[in-house]
GROMACS .gro file of C-alpha atoms in nm:
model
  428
    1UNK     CA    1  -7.453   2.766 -13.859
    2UNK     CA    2  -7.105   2.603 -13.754
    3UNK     CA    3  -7.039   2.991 -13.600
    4UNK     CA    4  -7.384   2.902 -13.396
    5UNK     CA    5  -7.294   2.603 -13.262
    6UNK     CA    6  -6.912   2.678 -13.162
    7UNK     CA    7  -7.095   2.972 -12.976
    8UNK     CA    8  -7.321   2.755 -12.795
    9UNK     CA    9  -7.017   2.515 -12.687
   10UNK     CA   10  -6.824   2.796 -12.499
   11UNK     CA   11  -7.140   2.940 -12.349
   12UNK     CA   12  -7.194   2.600 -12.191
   13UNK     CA   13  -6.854   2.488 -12.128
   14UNK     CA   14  -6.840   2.880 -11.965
   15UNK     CA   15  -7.143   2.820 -11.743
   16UNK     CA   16  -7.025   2.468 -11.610
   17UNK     CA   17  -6.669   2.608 -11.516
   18UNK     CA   18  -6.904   2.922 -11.365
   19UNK     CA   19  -7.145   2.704 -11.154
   20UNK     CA   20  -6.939   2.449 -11.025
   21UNK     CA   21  -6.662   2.683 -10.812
   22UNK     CA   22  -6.950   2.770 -10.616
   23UNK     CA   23  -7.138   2.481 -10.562
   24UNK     CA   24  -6.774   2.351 -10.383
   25UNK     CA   25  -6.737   2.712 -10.209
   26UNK     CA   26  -7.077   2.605 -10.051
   27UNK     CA   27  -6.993   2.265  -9.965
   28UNK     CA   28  -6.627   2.378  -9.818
   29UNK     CA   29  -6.780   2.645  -9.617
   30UNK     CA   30  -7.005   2.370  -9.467
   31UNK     CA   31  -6.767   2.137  -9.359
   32UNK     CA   32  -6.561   2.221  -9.055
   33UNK     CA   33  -6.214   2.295  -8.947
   34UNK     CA   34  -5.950   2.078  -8.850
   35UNK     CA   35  -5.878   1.911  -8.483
   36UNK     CA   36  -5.531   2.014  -8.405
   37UNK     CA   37  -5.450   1.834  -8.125
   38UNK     CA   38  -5.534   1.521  -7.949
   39UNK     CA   39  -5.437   1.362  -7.619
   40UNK     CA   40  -5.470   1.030  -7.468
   41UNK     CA   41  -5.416   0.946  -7.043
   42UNK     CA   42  -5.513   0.672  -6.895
   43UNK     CA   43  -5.746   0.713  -6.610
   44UNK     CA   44  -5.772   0.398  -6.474
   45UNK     CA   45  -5.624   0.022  -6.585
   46UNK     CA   46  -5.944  -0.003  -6.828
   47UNK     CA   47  -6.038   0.354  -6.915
   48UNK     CA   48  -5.913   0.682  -7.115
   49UNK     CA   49  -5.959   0.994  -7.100
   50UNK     CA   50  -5.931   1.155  -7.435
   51UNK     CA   51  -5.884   1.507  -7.496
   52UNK     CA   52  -5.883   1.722  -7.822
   53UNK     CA   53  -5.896   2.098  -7.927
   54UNK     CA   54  -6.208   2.242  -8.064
   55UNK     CA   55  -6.254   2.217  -8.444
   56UNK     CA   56  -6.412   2.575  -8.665
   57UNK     CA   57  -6.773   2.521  -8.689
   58UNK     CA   58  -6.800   2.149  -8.556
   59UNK     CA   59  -7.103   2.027  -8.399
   60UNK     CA   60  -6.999   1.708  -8.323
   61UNK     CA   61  -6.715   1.487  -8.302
   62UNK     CA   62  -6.708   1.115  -8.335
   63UNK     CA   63  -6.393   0.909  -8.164
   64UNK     CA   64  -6.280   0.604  -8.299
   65UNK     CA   65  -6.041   0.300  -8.248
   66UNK     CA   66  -5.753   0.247  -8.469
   67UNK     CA   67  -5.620  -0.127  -8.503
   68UNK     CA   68  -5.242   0.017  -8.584
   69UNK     CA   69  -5.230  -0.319  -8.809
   70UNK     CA   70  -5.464  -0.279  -9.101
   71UNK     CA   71  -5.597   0.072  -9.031
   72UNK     CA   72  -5.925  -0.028  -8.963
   73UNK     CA   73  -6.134   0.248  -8.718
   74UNK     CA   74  -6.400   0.071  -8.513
   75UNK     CA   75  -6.615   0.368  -8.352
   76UNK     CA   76  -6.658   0.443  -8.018
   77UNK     CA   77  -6.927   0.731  -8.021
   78UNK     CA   78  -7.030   1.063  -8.124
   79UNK     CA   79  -7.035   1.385  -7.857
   80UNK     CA   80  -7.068   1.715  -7.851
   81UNK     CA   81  -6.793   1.810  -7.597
   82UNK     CA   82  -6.448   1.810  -7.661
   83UNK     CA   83  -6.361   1.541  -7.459
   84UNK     CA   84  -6.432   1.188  -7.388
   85UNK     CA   85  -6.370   0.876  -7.110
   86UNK     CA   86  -6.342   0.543  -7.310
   87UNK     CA   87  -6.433   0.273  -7.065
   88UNK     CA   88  -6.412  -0.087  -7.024
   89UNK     CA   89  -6.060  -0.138  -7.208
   90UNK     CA   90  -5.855  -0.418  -7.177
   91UNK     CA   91  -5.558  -0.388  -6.930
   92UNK     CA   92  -5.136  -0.384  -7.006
   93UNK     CA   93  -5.288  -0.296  -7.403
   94UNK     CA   94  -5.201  -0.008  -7.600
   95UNK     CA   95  -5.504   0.202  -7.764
   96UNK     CA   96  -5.464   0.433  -8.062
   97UNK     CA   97  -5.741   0.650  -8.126
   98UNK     CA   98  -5.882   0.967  -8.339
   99UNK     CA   99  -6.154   1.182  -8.358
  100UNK     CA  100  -6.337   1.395  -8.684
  101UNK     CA  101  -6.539   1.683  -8.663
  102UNK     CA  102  -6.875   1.715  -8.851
  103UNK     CA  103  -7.114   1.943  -8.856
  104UNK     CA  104  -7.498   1.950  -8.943
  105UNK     CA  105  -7.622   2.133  -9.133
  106UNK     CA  106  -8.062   2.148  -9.191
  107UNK     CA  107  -8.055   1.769  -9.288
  108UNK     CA  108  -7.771   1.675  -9.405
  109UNK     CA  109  -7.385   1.606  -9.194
  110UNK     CA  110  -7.076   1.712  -9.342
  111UNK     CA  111  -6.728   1.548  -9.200
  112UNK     CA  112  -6.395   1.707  -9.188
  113UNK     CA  113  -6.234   1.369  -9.372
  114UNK     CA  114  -5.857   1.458  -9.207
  115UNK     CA  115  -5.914   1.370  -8.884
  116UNK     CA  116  -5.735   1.458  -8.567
  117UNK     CA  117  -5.363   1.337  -8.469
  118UNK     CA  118  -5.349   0.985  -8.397
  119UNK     CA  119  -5.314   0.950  -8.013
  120UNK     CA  120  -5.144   0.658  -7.866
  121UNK     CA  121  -5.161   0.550  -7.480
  122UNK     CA  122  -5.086   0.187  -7.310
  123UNK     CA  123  -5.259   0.091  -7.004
  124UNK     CA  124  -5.148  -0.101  -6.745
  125UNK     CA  125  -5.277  -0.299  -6.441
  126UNK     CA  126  -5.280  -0.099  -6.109
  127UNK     CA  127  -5.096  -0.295  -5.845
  128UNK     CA  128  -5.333  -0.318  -5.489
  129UNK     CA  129  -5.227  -0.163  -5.186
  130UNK     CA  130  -5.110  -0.421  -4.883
  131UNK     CA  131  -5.422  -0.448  -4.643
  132UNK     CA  132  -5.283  -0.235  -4.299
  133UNK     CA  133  -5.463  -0.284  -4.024
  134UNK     CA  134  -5.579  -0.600  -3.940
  135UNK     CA  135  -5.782  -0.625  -3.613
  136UNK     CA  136  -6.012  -0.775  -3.418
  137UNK     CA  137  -6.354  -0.621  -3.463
  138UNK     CA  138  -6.551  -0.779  -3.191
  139UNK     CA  139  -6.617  -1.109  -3.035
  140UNK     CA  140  -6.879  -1.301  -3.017
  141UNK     CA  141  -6.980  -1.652  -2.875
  142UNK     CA  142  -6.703  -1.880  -3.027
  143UNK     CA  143  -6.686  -1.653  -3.313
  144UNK     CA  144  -6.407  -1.350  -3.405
  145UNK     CA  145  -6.497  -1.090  -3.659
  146UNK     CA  146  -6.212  -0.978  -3.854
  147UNK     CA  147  -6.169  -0.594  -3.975
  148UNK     CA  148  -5.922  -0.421  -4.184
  149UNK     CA  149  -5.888  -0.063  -4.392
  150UNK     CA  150  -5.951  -0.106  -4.755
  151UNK     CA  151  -5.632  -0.090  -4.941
  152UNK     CA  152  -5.616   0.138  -5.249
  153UNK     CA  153  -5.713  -0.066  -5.573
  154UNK     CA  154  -5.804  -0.361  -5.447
  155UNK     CA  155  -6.135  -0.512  -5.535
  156UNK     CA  156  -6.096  -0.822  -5.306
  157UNK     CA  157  -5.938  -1.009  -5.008
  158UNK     CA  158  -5.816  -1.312  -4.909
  159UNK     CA  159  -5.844  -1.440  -4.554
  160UNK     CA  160  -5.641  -1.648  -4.404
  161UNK     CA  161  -5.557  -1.930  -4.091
  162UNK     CA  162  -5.288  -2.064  -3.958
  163UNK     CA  163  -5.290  -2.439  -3.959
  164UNK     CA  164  -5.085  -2.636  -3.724
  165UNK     CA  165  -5.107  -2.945  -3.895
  166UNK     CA  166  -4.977  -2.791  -4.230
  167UNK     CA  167  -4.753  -2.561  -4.097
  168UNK     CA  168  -4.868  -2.287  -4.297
  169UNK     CA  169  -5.127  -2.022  -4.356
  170UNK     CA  170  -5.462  -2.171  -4.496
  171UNK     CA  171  -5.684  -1.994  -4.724
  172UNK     CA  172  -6.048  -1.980  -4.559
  173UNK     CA  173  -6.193  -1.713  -4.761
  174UNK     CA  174  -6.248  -1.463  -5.046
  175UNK     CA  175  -6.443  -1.181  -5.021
  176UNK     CA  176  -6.504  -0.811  -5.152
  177UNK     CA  177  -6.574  -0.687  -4.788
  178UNK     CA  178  -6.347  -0.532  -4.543
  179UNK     CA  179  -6.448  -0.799  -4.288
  180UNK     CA  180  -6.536  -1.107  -4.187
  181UNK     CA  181  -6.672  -1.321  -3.897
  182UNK     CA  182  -6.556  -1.717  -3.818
  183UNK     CA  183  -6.753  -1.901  -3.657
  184UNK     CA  184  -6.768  -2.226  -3.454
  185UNK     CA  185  -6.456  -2.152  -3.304
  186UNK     CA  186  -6.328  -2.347  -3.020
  187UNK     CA  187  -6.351  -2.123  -2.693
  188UNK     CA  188  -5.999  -2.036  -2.515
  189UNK     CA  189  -5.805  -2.160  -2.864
  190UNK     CA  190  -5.569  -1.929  -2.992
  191UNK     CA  191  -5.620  -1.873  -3.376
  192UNK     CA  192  -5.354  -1.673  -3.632
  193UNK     CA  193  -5.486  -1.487  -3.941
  194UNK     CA  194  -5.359  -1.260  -4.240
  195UNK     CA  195  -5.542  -1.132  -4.477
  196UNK     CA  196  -5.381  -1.055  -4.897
  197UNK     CA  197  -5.540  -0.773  -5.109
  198UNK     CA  198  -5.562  -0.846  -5.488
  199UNK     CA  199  -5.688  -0.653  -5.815
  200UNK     CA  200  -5.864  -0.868  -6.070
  201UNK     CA  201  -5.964  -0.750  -6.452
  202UNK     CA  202  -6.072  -1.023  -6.623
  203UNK     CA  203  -5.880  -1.262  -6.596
  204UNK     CA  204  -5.544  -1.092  -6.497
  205UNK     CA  205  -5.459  -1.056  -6.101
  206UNK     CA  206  -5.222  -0.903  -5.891
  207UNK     CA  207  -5.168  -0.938  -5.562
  208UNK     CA  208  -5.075  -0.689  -5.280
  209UNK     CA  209  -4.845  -0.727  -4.978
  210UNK     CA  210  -4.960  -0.976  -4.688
  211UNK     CA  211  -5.070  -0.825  -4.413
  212UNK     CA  212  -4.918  -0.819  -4.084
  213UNK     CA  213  -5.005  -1.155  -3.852
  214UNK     CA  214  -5.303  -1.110  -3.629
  215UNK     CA  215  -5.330  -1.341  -3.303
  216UNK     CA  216  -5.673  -1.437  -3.158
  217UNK     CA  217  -5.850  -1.612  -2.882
  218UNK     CA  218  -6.219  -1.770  -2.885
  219UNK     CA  219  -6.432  -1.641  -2.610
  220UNK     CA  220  -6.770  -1.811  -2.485
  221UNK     CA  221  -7.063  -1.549  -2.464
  222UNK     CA  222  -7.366  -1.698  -2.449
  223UNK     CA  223  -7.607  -1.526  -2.614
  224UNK     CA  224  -7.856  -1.833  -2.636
  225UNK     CA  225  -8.086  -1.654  -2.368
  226UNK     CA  226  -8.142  -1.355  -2.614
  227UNK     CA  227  -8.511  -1.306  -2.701
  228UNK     CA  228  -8.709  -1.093  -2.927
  229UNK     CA  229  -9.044  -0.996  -2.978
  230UNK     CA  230  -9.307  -1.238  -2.742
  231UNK     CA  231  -9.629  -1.271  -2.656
  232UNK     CA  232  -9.801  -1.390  -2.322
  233UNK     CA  233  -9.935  -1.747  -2.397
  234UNK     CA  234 -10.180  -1.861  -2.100
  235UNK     CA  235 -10.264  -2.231  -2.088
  236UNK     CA  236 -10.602  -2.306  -2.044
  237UNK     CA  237 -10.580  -2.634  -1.953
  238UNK     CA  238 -10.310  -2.848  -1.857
  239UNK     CA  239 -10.118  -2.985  -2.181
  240UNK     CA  240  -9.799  -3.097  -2.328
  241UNK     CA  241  -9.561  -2.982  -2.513
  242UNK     CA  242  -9.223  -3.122  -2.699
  243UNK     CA  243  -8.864  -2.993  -2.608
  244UNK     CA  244  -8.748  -2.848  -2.977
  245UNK     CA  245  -8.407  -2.930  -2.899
  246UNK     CA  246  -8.460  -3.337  -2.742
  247UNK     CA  247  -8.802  -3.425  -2.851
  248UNK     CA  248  -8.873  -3.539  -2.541
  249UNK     CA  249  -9.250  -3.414  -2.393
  250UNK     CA  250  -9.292  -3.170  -2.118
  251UNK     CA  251  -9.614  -3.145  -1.914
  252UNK     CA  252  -9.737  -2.802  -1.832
  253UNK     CA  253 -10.034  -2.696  -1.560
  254UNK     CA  254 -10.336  -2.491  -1.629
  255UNK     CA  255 -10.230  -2.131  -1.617
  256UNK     CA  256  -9.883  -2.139  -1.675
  257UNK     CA  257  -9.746  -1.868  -1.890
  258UNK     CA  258  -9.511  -1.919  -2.135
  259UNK     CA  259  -9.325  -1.687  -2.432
  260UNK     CA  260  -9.470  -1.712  -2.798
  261UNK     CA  261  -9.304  -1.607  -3.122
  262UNK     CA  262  -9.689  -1.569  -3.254
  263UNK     CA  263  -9.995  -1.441  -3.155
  264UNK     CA  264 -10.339  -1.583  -3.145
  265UNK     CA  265 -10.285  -1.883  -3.401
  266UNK     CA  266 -10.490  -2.218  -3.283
  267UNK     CA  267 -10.181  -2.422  -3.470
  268UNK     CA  268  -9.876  -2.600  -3.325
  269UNK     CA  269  -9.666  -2.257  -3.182
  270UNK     CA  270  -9.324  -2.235  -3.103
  271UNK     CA  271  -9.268  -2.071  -2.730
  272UNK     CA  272  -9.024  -2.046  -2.475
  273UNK     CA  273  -9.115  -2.191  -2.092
  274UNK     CA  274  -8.987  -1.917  -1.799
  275UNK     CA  275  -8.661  -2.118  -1.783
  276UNK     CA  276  -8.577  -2.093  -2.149
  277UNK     CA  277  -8.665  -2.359  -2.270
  278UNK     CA  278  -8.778  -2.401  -2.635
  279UNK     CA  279  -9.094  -2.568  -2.714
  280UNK     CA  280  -9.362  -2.691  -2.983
  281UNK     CA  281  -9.718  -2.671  -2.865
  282UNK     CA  282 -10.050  -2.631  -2.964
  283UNK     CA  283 -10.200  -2.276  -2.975
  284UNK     CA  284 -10.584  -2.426  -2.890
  285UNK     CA  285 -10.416  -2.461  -2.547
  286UNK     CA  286 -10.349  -2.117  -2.521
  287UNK     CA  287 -10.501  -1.766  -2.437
  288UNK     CA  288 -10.316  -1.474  -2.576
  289UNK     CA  289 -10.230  -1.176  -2.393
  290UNK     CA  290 -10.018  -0.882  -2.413
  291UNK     CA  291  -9.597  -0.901  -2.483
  292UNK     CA  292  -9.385  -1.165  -2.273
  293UNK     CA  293  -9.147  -0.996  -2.094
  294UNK     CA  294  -8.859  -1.012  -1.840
  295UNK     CA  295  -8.728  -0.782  -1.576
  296UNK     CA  296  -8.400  -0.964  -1.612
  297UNK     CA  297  -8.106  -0.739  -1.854
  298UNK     CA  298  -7.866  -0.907  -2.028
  299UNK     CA  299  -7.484  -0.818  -2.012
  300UNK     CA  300  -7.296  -0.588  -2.215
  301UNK     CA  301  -7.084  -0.834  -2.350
  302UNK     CA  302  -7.383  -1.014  -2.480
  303UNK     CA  303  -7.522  -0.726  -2.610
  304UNK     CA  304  -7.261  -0.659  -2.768
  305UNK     CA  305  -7.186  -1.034  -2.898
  306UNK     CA  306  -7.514  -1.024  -3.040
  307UNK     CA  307  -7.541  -0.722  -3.284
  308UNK     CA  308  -7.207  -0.763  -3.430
  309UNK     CA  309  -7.281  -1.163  -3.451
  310UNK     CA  310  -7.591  -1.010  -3.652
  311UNK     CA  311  -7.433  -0.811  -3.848
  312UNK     CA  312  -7.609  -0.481  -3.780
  313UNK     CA  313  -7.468  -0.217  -4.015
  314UNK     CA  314  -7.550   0.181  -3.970
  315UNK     CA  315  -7.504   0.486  -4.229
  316UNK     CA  316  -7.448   0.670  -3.892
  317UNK     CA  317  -7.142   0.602  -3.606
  318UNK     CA  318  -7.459   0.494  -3.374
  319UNK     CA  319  -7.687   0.208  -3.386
  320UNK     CA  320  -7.974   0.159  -3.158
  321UNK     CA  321  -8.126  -0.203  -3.053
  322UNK     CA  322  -8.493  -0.156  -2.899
  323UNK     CA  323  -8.530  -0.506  -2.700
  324UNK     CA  324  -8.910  -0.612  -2.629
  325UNK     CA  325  -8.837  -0.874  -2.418
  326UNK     CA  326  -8.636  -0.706  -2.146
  327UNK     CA  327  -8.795  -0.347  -2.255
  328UNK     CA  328  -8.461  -0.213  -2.267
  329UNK     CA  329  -8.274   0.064  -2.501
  330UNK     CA  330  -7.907   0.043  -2.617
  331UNK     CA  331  -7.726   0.275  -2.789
  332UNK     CA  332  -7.398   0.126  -2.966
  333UNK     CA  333  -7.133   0.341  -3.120
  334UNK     CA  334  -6.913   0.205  -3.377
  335UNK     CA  335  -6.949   0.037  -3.741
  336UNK     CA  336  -7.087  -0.310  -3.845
  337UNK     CA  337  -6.866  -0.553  -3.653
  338UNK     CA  338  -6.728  -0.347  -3.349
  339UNK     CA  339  -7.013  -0.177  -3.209
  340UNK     CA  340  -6.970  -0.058  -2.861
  341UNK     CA  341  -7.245   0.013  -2.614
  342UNK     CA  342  -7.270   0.369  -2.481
  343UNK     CA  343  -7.605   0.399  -2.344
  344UNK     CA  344  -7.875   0.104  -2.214
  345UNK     CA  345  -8.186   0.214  -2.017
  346UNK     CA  346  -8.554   0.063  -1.943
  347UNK     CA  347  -8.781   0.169  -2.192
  348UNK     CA  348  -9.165   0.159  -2.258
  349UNK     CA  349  -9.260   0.022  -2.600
  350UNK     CA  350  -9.588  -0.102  -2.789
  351UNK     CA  351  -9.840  -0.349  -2.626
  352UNK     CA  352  -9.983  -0.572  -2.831
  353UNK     CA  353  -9.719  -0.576  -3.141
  354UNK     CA  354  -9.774  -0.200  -3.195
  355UNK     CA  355  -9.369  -0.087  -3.217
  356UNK     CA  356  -9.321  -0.341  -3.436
  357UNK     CA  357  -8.978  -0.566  -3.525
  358UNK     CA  358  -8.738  -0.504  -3.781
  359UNK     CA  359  -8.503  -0.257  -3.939
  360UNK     CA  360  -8.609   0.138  -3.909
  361UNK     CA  361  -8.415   0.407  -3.892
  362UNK     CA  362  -8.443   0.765  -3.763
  363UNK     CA  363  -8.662   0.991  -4.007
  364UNK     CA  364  -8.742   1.327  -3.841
  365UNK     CA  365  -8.678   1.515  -3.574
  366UNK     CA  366  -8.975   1.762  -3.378
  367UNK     CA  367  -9.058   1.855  -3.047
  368UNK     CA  368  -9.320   1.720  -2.847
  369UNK     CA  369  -9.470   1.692  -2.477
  370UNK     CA  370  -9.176   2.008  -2.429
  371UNK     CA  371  -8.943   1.761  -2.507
  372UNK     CA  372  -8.781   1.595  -2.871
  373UNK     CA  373  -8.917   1.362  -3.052
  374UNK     CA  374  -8.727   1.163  -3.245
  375UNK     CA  375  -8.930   0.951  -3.516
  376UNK     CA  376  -8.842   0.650  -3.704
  377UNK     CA  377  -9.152   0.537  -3.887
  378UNK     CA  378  -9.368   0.751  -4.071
  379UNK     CA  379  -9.680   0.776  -4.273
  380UNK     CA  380  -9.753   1.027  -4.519
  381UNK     CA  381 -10.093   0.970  -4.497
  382UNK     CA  382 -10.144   0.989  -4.126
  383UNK     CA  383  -9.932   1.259  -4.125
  384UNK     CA  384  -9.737   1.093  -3.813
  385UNK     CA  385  -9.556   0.776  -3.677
  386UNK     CA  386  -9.345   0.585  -3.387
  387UNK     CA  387  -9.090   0.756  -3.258
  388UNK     CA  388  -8.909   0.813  -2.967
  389UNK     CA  389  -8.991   1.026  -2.701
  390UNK     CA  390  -9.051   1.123  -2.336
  391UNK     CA  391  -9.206   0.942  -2.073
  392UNK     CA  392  -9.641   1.017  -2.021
  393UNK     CA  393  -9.766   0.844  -1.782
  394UNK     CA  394  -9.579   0.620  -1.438
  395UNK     CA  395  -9.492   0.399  -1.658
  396UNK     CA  396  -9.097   0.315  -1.678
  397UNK     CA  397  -9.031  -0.048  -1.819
  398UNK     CA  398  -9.378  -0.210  -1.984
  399UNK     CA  399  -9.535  -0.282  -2.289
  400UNK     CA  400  -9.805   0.034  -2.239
  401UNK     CA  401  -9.752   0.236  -2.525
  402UNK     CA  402  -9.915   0.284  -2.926
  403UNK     CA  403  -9.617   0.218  -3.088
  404UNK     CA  404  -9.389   0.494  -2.945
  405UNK     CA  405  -9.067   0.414  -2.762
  406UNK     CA  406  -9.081   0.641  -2.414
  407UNK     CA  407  -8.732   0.699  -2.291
  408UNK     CA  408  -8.631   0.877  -1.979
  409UNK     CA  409  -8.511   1.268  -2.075
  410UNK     CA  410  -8.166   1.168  -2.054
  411UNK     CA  411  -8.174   0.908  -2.314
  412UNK     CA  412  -8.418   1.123  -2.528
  413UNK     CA  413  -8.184   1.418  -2.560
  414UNK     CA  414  -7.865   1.171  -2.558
  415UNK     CA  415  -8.057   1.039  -2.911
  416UNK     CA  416  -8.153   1.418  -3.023
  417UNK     CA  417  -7.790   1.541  -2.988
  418UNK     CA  418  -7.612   1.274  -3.123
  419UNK     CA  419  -7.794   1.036  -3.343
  420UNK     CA  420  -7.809   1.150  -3.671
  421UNK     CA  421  -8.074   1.121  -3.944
  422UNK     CA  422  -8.081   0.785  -4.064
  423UNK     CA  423  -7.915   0.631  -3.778
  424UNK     CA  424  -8.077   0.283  -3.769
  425UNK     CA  425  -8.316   0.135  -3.535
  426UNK     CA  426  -8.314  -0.229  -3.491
  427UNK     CA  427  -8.661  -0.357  -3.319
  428UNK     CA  428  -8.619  -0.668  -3.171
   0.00000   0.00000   0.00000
């Protein structure tokens, strides 16, 4: 009996010893290889670019943190690649990081425990390029709109003024643009600016070099007389109406015509007299007819004044302004705050409201009437929309049209040859 137990003893203690090798042959053969090598660069003053070589059988890799203090690993994420950016980083710190391969196998994960080398990089805070450049963009009535190139790094801009009183330069502003527009200047003053670049992550900053002295003088363009969309008002009685700007009341005569910024409404209206003036009166006074126009043009330099005072911007080097008051057509060529006009011509557009007003911009491209058209609205469901294109009918300088802008061929083909797609359309 004792002979028959000892046997059964070594038989198990043999099959243990026997199973358990390869139950740990399977689980090694599972788990993956080692990562050899891992690199750290910093890509930016907040990010890294980590880097590592390609472990036997991995599936995955997960990156983590070290805090070179207590050993602690805070992760990061898991990929698939063999390479990771690690973003939003705090700036002039040092990082230490590491990564372990896994794989998956069915259901369950098994991790290579080593882990890859430790990889150590500091970052620091990029410095901002000075801001080169400095100019005047454009003027406008009593204003001056400041440009200059983007400097490398930089993610903002101080402006600033000379003052006479303090003797020194004056901070006036701080903004993430490359521009930027005073106003209420006084006209025929001479005015010194500068403008400093600096980089800012969180609350760190560094500044770049001052920019080289700009001097300025105010002009007086009066762009006051500038209109946009009106309609014919027709007074159907004699009334009166009140001066916007004094309060004081003006009488008008039966059948005097007069600019309105709406059309048919039987409520107090706002509307211009033939001399410019601005009024308040009431729309039962009035019949409504087609758009209020002018066969006046106004100057370059106000044309000018006036879009970059607006701020017109264009994802194209051209920008054109479709006037219905004077039924005129300018093409500018440029950026936001120093468009230049190249082009201005007569133009027929929409009676009744039908071009509309506002920002468009140039869709398509065809030909039609043996000539291009050049659209900048457009419905899918009509299949068609306003666009530019060639003259019809006698008409040169009206409101006569659907909707379409009719240009003389010149101007048409000037547009189709150099206006790109998505060159915008301002409808004023």
């Amino acid at each position: 009996m004792k002979r028959f137990w000892k046997a059964c003893i070594l038989f198990l203690t043999l099959a243990i010893f026997t199973v358990l090798p390869v139950q740990s042959a399977g689980a090694a053969s599972n788990t993956p290889g080692n990562i050899k090598k891992l690199t750290a660069k910093a890509v930016s003053d907040t990010s890294v670019q980590l880097t590592w070589s390609a472990a036997s059988n991995a599936t995955s890799y997960t990156v983590y943190r070290i805090n070179t203090e207590n050993g602690a690993l805070k992760k990061i994420g898991t990929t698939s690649k063999t390479r990771c950016i690690v973003k939003k980083l705090a700036t002039d710190t040092k990082y230490t990081f590491q990564v372990f391969a896994s794989r998956k196998v069915k259901s369950k994960t098994y991790k290579n425990e080593n882990g890859s080398p430790l990889a150590s990089v500091s970052l620091q805070m990029l410095s901002p390029a000075g801001v080169k450049n400095l100019r005047v963009g454009s003027y406008g009535n009593k204003t001056i709109y400041l440009k200059w190139n983007a400097a490398k790094n930089a993610t903002g801009y101080q402006v600033y003024r000379y003052s006479e009183s303090k003797g020194k330069f004056v901070k006036i502003k701080t903004t993430s643009e490359t521009s930027y527009q005073l106003k209420n200047l006084t006209a025929g003053e001479q005015y010194k600016f500068m403008v400093r670049s600096y980089r800012k992550v969180g609350s760190k900053i560094k500044y770049g070099e001052d920019s080289s002295t700009l001097t300025a003088k105010a002009k007086k363009i009066d762009v006051s007389s500038i209109r946009g969309r009106l309609f014919t008002g027709t007074l159907k009685r004699d009334a009166t109406a009140t001066v916007v700007s004094t309060g004081k009341k003006l009488k008008l005569k039966k059948g005097t015509r007069i600019g309105t910024e709406t059309t048919g409404s039987s409520g107090t209206v706002t509307a211009y007299t033939s001399a410019g003036v601005k009024i308040k009166i009431s729309g039962s006074n009035l019949s409504y007819g087609n758009l209020y126009t002018t066969t006046k043009y106004y100057t370059k330099a106000q044309k000018e004044a006036f879009v970059n005072m607006k701020g017109y911007d264009s994802p194209t080097e051209y920008l054109i302004w479709v006037n219905h008051y004077t039924l005129n057509m300018t093409i500018f060529k440029g950026s936001k705050g120093e468009w230049k006009q190249v082009r201005s011509s007569p133009c027929v557009v929409g009676k009744y409201a039908h071009t509309g007003v506002g920002y468009a911009k140039i869709l398509k491209k065809g030909t039609k009437y043996g000539r291009p058209i050049i659209y900048f609205t457009w419905s899918t469901r009509l299949d068609n929309g306003n666009a530019f294109h060639a003259r019809i009918d006698s008409n040169t300088r009206a409101a006569a049209s659907g909707g379409c802008v009719r240009l003389a061929d010149a101007d048409l083909y000037f547009i189709n040859n150099n206006c790109g797609i998505g060159t915008t359309v301002i409808r004023y």
